[in-house]
Coordinates of N, CA and C in Angstrom, one line a residue:
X248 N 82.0 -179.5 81.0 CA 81.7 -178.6 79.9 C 82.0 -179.3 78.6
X249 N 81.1 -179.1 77.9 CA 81.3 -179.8 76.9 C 82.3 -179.2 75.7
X250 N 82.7 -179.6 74.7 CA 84.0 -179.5 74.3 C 83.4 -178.3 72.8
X251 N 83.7 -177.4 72.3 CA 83.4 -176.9 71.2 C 83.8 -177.7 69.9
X252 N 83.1 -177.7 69.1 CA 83.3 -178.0 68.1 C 84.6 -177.5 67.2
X253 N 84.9 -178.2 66.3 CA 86.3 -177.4 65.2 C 85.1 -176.3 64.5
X254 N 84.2 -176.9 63.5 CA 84.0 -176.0 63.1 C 82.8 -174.7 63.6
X255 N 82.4 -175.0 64.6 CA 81.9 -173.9 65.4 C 83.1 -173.1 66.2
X256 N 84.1 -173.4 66.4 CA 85.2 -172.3 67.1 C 85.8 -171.9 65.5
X257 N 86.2 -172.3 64.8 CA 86.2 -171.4 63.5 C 85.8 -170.2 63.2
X258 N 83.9 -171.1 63.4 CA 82.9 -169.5 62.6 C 83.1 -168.1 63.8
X259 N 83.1 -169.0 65.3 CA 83.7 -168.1 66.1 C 84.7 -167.4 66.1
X260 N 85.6 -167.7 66.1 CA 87.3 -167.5 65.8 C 87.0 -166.4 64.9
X261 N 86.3 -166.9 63.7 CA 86.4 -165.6 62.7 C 85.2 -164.7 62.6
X262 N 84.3 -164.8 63.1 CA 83.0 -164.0 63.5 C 83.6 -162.5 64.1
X263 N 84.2 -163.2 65.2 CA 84.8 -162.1 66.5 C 85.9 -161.3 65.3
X264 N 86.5 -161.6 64.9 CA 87.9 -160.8 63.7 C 87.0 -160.4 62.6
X265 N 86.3 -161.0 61.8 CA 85.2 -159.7 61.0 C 85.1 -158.7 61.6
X266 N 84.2 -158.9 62.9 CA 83.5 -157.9 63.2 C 84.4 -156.7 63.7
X267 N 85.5 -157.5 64.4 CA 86.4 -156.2 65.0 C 87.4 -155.9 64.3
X268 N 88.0 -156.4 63.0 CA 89.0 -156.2 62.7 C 88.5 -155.6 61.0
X269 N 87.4 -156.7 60.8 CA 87.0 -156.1 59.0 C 87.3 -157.9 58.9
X270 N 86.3 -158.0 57.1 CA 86.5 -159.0 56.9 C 88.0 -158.9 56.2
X271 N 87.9 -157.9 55.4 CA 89.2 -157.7 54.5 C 90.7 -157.5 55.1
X272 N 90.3 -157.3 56.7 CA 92.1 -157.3 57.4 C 92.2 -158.7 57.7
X273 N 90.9 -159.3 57.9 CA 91.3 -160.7 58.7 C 91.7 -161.5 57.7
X274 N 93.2 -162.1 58.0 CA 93.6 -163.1 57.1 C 93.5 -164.7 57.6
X275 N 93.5 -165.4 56.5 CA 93.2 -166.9 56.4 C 94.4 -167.4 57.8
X276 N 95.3 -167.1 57.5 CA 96.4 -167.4 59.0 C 96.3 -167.2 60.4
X277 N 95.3 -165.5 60.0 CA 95.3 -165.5 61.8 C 94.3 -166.2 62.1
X278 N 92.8 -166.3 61.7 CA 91.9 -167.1 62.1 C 92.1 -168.4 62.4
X279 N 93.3 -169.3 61.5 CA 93.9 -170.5 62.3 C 94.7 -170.4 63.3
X280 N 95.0 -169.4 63.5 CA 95.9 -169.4 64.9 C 95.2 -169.3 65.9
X281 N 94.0 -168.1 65.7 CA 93.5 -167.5 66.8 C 92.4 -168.9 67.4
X282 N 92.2 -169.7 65.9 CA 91.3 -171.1 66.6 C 92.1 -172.4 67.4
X283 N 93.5 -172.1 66.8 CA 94.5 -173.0 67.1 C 94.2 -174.5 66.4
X284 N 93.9 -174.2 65.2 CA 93.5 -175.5 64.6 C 94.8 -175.5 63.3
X285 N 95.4 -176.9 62.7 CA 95.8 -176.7 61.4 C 95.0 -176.1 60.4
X286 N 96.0 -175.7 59.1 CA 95.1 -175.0 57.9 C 94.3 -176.1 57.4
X287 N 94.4 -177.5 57.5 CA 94.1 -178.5 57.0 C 92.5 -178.7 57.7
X288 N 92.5 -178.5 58.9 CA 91.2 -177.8 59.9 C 90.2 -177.4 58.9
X289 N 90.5 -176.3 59.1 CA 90.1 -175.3 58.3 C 89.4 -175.5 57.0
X290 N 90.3 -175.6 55.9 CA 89.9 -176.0 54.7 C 88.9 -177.8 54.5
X291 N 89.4 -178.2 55.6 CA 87.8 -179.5 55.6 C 87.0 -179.1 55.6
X292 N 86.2 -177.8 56.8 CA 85.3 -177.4 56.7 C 85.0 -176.5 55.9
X293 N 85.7 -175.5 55.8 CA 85.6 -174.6 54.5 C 86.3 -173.8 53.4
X294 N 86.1 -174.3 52.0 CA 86.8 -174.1 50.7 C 87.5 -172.7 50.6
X295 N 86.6 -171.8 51.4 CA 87.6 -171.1 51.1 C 87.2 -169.6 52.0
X296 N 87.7 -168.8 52.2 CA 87.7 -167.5 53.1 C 86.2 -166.9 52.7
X297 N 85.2 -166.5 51.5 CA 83.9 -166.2 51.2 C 82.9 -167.2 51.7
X298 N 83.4 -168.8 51.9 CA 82.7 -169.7 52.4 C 82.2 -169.8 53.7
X299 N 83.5 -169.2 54.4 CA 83.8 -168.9 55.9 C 82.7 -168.1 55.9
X300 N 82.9 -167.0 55.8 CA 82.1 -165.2 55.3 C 80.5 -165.6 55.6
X301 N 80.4 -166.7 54.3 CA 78.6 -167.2 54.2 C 78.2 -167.6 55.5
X302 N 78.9 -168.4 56.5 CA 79.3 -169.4 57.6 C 79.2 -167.8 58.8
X303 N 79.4 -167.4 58.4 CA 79.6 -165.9 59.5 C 77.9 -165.6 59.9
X304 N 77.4 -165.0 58.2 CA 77.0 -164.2 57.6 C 75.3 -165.0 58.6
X305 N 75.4 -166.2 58.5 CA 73.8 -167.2 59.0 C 74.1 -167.2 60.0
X306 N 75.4 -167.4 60.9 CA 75.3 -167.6 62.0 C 75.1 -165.9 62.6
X307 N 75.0 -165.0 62.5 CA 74.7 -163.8 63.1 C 73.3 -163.3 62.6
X308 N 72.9 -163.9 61.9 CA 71.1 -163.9 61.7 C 70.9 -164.8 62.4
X309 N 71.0 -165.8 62.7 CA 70.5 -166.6 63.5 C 70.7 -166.4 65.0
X310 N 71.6 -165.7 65.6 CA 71.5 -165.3 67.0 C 70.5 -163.6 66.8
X311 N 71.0 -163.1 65.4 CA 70.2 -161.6 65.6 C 69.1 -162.2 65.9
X312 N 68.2 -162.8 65.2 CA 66.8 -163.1 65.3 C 66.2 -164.1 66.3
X313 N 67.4 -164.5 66.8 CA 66.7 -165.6 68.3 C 67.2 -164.6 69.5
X314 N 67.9 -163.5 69.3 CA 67.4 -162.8 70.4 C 66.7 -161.5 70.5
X315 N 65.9 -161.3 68.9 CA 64.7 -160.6 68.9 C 63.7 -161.4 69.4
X316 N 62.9 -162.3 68.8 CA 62.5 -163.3 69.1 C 62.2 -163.1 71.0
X317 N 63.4 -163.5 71.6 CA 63.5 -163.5 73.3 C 63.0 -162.0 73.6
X318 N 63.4 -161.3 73.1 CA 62.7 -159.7 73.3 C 61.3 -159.1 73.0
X319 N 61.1 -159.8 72.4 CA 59.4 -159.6 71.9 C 58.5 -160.4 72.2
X320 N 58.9 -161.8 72.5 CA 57.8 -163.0 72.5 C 56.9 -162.9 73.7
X321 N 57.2 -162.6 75.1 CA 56.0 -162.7 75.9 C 55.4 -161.1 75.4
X322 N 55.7 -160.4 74.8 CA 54.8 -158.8 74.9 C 53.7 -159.4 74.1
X323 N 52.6 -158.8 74.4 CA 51.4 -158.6 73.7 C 50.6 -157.2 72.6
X324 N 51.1 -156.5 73.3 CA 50.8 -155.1 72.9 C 51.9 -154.8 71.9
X325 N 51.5 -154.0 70.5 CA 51.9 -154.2 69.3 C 53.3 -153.1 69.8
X326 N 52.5 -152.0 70.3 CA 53.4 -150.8 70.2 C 54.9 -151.0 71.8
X327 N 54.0 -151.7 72.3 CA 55.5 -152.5 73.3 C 56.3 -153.1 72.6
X328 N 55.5 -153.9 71.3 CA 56.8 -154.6 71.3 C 57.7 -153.9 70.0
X329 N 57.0 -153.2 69.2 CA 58.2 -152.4 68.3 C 59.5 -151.2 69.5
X330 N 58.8 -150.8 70.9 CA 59.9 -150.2 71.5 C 60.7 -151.4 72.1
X331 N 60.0 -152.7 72.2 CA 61.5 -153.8 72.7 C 62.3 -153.9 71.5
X332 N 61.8 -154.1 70.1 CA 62.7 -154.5 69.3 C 63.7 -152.9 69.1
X333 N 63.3 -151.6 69.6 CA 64.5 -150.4 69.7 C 64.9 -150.9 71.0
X334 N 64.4 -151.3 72.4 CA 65.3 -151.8 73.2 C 66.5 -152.8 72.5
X335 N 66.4 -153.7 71.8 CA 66.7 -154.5 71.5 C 68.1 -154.6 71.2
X336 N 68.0 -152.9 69.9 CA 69.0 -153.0 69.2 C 70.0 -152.0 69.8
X337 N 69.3 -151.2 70.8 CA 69.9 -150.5 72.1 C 70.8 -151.1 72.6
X338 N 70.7 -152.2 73.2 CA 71.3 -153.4 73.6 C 72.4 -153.6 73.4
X339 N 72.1 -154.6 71.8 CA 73.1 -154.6 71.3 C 74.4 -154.1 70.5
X340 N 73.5 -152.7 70.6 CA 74.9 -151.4 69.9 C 75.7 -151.4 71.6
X341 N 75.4 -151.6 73.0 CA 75.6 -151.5 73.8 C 77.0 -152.8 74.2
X342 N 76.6 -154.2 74.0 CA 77.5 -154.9 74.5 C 78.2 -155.4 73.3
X343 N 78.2 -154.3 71.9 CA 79.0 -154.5 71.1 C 80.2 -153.3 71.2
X344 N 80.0 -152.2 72.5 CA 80.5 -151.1 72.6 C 80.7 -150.1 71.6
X345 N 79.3 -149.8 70.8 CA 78.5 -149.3 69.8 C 79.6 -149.6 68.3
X346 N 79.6 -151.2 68.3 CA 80.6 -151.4 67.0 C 79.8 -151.8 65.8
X347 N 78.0 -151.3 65.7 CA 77.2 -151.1 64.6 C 77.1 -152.4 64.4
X348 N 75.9 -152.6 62.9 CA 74.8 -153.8 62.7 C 76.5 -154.5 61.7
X349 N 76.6 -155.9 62.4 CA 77.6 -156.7 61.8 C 76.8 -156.5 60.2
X350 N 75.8 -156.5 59.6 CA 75.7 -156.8 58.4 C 75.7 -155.2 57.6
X351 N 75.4 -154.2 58.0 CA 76.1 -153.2 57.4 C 77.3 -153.0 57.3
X352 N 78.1 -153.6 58.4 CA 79.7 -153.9 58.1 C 80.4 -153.8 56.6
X353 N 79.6 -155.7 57.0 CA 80.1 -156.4 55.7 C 79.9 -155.8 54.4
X354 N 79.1 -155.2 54.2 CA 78.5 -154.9 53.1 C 79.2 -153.4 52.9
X355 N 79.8 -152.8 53.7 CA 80.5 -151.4 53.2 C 81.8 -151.8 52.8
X356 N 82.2 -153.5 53.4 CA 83.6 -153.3 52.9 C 83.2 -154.0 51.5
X357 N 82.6 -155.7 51.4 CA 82.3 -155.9 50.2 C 81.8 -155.3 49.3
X358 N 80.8 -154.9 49.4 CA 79.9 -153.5 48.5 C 79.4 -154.8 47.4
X359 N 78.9 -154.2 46.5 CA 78.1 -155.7 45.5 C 79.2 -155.7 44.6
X360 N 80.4 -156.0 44.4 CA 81.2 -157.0 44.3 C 81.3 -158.5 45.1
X361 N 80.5 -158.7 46.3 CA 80.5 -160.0 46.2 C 78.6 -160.3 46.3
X362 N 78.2 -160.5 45.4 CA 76.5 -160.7 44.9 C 76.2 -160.9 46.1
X363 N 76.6 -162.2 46.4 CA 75.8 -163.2 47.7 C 75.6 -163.1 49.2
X364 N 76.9 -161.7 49.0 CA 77.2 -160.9 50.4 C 75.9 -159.5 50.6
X365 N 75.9 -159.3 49.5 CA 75.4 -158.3 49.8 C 73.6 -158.4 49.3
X366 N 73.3 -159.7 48.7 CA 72.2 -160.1 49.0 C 71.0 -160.9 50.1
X367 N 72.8 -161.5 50.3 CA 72.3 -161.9 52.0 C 71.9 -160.8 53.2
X368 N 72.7 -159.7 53.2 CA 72.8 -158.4 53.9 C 71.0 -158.0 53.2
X369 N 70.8 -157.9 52.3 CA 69.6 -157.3 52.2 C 68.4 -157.7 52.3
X370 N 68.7 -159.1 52.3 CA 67.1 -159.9 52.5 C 67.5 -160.2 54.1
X371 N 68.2 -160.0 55.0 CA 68.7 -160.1 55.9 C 67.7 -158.6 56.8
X372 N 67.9 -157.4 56.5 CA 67.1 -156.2 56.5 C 65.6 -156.5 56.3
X373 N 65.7 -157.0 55.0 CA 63.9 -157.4 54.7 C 63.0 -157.8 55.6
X374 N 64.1 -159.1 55.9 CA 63.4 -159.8 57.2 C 62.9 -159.0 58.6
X375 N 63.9 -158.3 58.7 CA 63.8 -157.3 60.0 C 62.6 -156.1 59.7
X376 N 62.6 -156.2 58.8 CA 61.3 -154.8 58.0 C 59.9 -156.2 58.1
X377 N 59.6 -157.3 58.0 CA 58.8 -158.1 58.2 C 58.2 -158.2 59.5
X378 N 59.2 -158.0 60.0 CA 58.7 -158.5 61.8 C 57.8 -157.0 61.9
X379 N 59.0 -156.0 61.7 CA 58.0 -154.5 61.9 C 56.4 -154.3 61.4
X380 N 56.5 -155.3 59.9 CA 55.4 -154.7 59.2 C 54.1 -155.8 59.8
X381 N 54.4 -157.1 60.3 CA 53.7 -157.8 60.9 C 53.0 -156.9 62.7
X382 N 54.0 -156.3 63.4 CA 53.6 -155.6 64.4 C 52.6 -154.5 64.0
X383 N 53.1 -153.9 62.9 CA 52.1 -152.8 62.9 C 50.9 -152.9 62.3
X384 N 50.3 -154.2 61.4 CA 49.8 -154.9 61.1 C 48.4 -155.3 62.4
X385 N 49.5 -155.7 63.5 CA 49.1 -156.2 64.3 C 48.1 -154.2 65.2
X386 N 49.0 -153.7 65.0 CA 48.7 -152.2 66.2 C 47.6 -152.0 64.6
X387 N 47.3 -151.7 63.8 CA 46.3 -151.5 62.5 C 44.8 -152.2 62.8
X388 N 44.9 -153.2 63.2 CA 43.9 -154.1 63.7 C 42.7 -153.4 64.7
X389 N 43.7 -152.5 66.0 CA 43.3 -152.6 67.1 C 43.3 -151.0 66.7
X390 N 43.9 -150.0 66.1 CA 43.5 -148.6 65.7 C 44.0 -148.2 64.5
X391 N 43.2 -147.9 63.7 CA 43.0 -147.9 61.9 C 44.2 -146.4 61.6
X392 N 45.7 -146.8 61.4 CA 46.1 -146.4 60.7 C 46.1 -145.8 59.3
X393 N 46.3 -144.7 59.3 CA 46.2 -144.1 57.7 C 47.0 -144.7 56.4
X394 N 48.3 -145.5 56.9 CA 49.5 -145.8 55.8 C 50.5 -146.8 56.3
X395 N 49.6 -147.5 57.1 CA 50.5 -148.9 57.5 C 52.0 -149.1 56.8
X396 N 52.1 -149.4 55.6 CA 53.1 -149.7 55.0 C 54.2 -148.1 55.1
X397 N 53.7 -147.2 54.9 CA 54.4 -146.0 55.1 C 55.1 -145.7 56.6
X398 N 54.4 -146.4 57.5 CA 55.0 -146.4 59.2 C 55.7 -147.3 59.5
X399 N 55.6 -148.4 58.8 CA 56.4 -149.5 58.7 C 57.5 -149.0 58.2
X400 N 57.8 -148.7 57.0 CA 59.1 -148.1 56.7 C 59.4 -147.0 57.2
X401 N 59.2 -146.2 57.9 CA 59.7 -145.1 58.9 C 60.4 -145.2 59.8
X402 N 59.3 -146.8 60.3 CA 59.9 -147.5 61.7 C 61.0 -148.1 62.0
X403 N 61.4 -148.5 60.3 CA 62.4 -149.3 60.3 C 63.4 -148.2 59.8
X404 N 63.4 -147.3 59.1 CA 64.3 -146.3 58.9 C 64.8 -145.3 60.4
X405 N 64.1 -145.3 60.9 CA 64.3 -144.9 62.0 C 65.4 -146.1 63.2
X406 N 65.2 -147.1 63.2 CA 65.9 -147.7 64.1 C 67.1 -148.0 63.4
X407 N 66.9 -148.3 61.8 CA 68.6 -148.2 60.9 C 69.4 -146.6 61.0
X408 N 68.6 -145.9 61.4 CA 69.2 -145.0 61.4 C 70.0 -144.6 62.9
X409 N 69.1 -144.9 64.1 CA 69.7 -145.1 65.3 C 71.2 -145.5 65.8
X410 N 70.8 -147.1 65.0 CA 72.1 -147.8 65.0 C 73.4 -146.9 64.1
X411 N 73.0 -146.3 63.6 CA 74.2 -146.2 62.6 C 74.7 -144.9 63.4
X412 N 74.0 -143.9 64.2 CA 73.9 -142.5 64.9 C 75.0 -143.4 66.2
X413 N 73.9 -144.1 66.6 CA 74.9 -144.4 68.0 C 76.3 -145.4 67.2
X414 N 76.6 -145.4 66.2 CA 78.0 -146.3 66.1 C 78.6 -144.7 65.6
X415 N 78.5 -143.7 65.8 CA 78.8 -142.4 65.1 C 79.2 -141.7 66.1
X416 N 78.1 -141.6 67.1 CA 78.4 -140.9 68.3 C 79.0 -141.6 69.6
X417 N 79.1 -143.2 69.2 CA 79.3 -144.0 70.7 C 78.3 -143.9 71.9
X418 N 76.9 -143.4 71.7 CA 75.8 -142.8 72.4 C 74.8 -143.4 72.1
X419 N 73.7 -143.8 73.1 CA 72.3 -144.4 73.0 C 71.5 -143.5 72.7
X420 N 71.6 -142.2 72.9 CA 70.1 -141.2 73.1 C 70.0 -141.4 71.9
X421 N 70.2 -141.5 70.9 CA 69.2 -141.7 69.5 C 68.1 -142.6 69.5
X422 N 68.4 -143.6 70.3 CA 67.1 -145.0 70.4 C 66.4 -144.4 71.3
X423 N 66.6 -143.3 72.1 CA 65.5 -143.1 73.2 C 64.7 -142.0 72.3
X424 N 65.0 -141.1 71.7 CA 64.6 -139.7 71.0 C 64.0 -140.4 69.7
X425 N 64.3 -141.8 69.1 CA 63.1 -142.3 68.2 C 62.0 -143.2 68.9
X426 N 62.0 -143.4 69.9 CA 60.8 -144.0 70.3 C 60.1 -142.7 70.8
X427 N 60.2 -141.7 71.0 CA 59.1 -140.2 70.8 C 59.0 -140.2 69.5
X428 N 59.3 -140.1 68.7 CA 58.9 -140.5 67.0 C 57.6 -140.8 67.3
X429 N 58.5 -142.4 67.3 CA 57.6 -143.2 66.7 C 56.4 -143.6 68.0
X430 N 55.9 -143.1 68.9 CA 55.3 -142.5 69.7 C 54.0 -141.9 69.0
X431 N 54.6 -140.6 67.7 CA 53.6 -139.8 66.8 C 53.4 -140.6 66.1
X432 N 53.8 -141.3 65.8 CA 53.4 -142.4 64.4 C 52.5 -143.8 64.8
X433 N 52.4 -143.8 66.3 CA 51.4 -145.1 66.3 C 50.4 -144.5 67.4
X434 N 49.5 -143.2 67.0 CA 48.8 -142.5 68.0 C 48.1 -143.6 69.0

């Protein structure tokens, strides 16, 4: 097995304490303990605890979107694949044991007091409203939608709203009871 990196068990180390603990409980000390590296570790790779944060922030877009990506790529069919990307996020409220979208996290504890946190968080969303607006784009092609861009943002308010229902209730049925929605919305 090959050996982890220092600073990929770091972003790890503190990925896992964001998410479960808050960025704002997790201090610079436990993250070096919990990695078992010196502070000295640490601060080579990164300047400072927001640095870390940014280091979090890509690396959880970057698994969000490579395992949408794995959930949609062989579908063909536009409207299968907007219910895989609500499978998707199903999922993931599931083997997170419904502990909600890490980037709405961040952003209720930061709030836009830190710019770059909470702009990353939004163009972060955007992106996810892209994939949608490309699908339906795609389902538009094949039967002439009245307000493409209006279903698109439904689609996506509906599955942000899911996730935040099921981190509320500890419950999936909300991802099953919007795909009957959105069911009406892509006749």
């Amino acid at each position: 097995m090959k050996k982890e990196k220092v600073r990929d068990r770091i972003i790890r180390v503190a990925s896992d304490l964001f998410y479960k603990q808050g960025y704002n409980s997790t201090g610079i000390n436990q993250i070096i303990a919990e990695a078992d590296i010196a502070i000295g570790s640490l601060y080579n790779h990164f300047a400072s605890k927001n640095d870390l944060l940014q280091a979090y922030l890509i690396k959880e877009e970057q698994n969000w979107f490579e395992g949408l990506e794995k959930s949609i790529t062989s579908i063909s069919d536009p409207k299968e694949k907007i219910e895989a990307i609500i499978d998707y996020r199903k999922k993931l409220q599931q083997s997170s044991k419904f502990s909600g979208c890490h980037f709405i996290k961040i952003v209720s504890e930061t709030g836009d007091g830190n710019v770059a946190v909470s702009g990353f968080a939004k163009n972060h969303k955007e992106k996810q409203k892209i994939v949608i607006s490309d699908i339906v784009k795609e389902y538009n092609e094949l039967y002439q939608l009245s307000d493409p861009d209006l279903i698109t943002e439904n689609i996506f308010l509906l599955i942000e709203g899911a996730v935040v229902t099921s981190t509320i209730t500890r419950k999936n049925d909300s991802f099953d009871h919007i795909k009957k929605i959105i069911q009406g919305l892509l006749p």
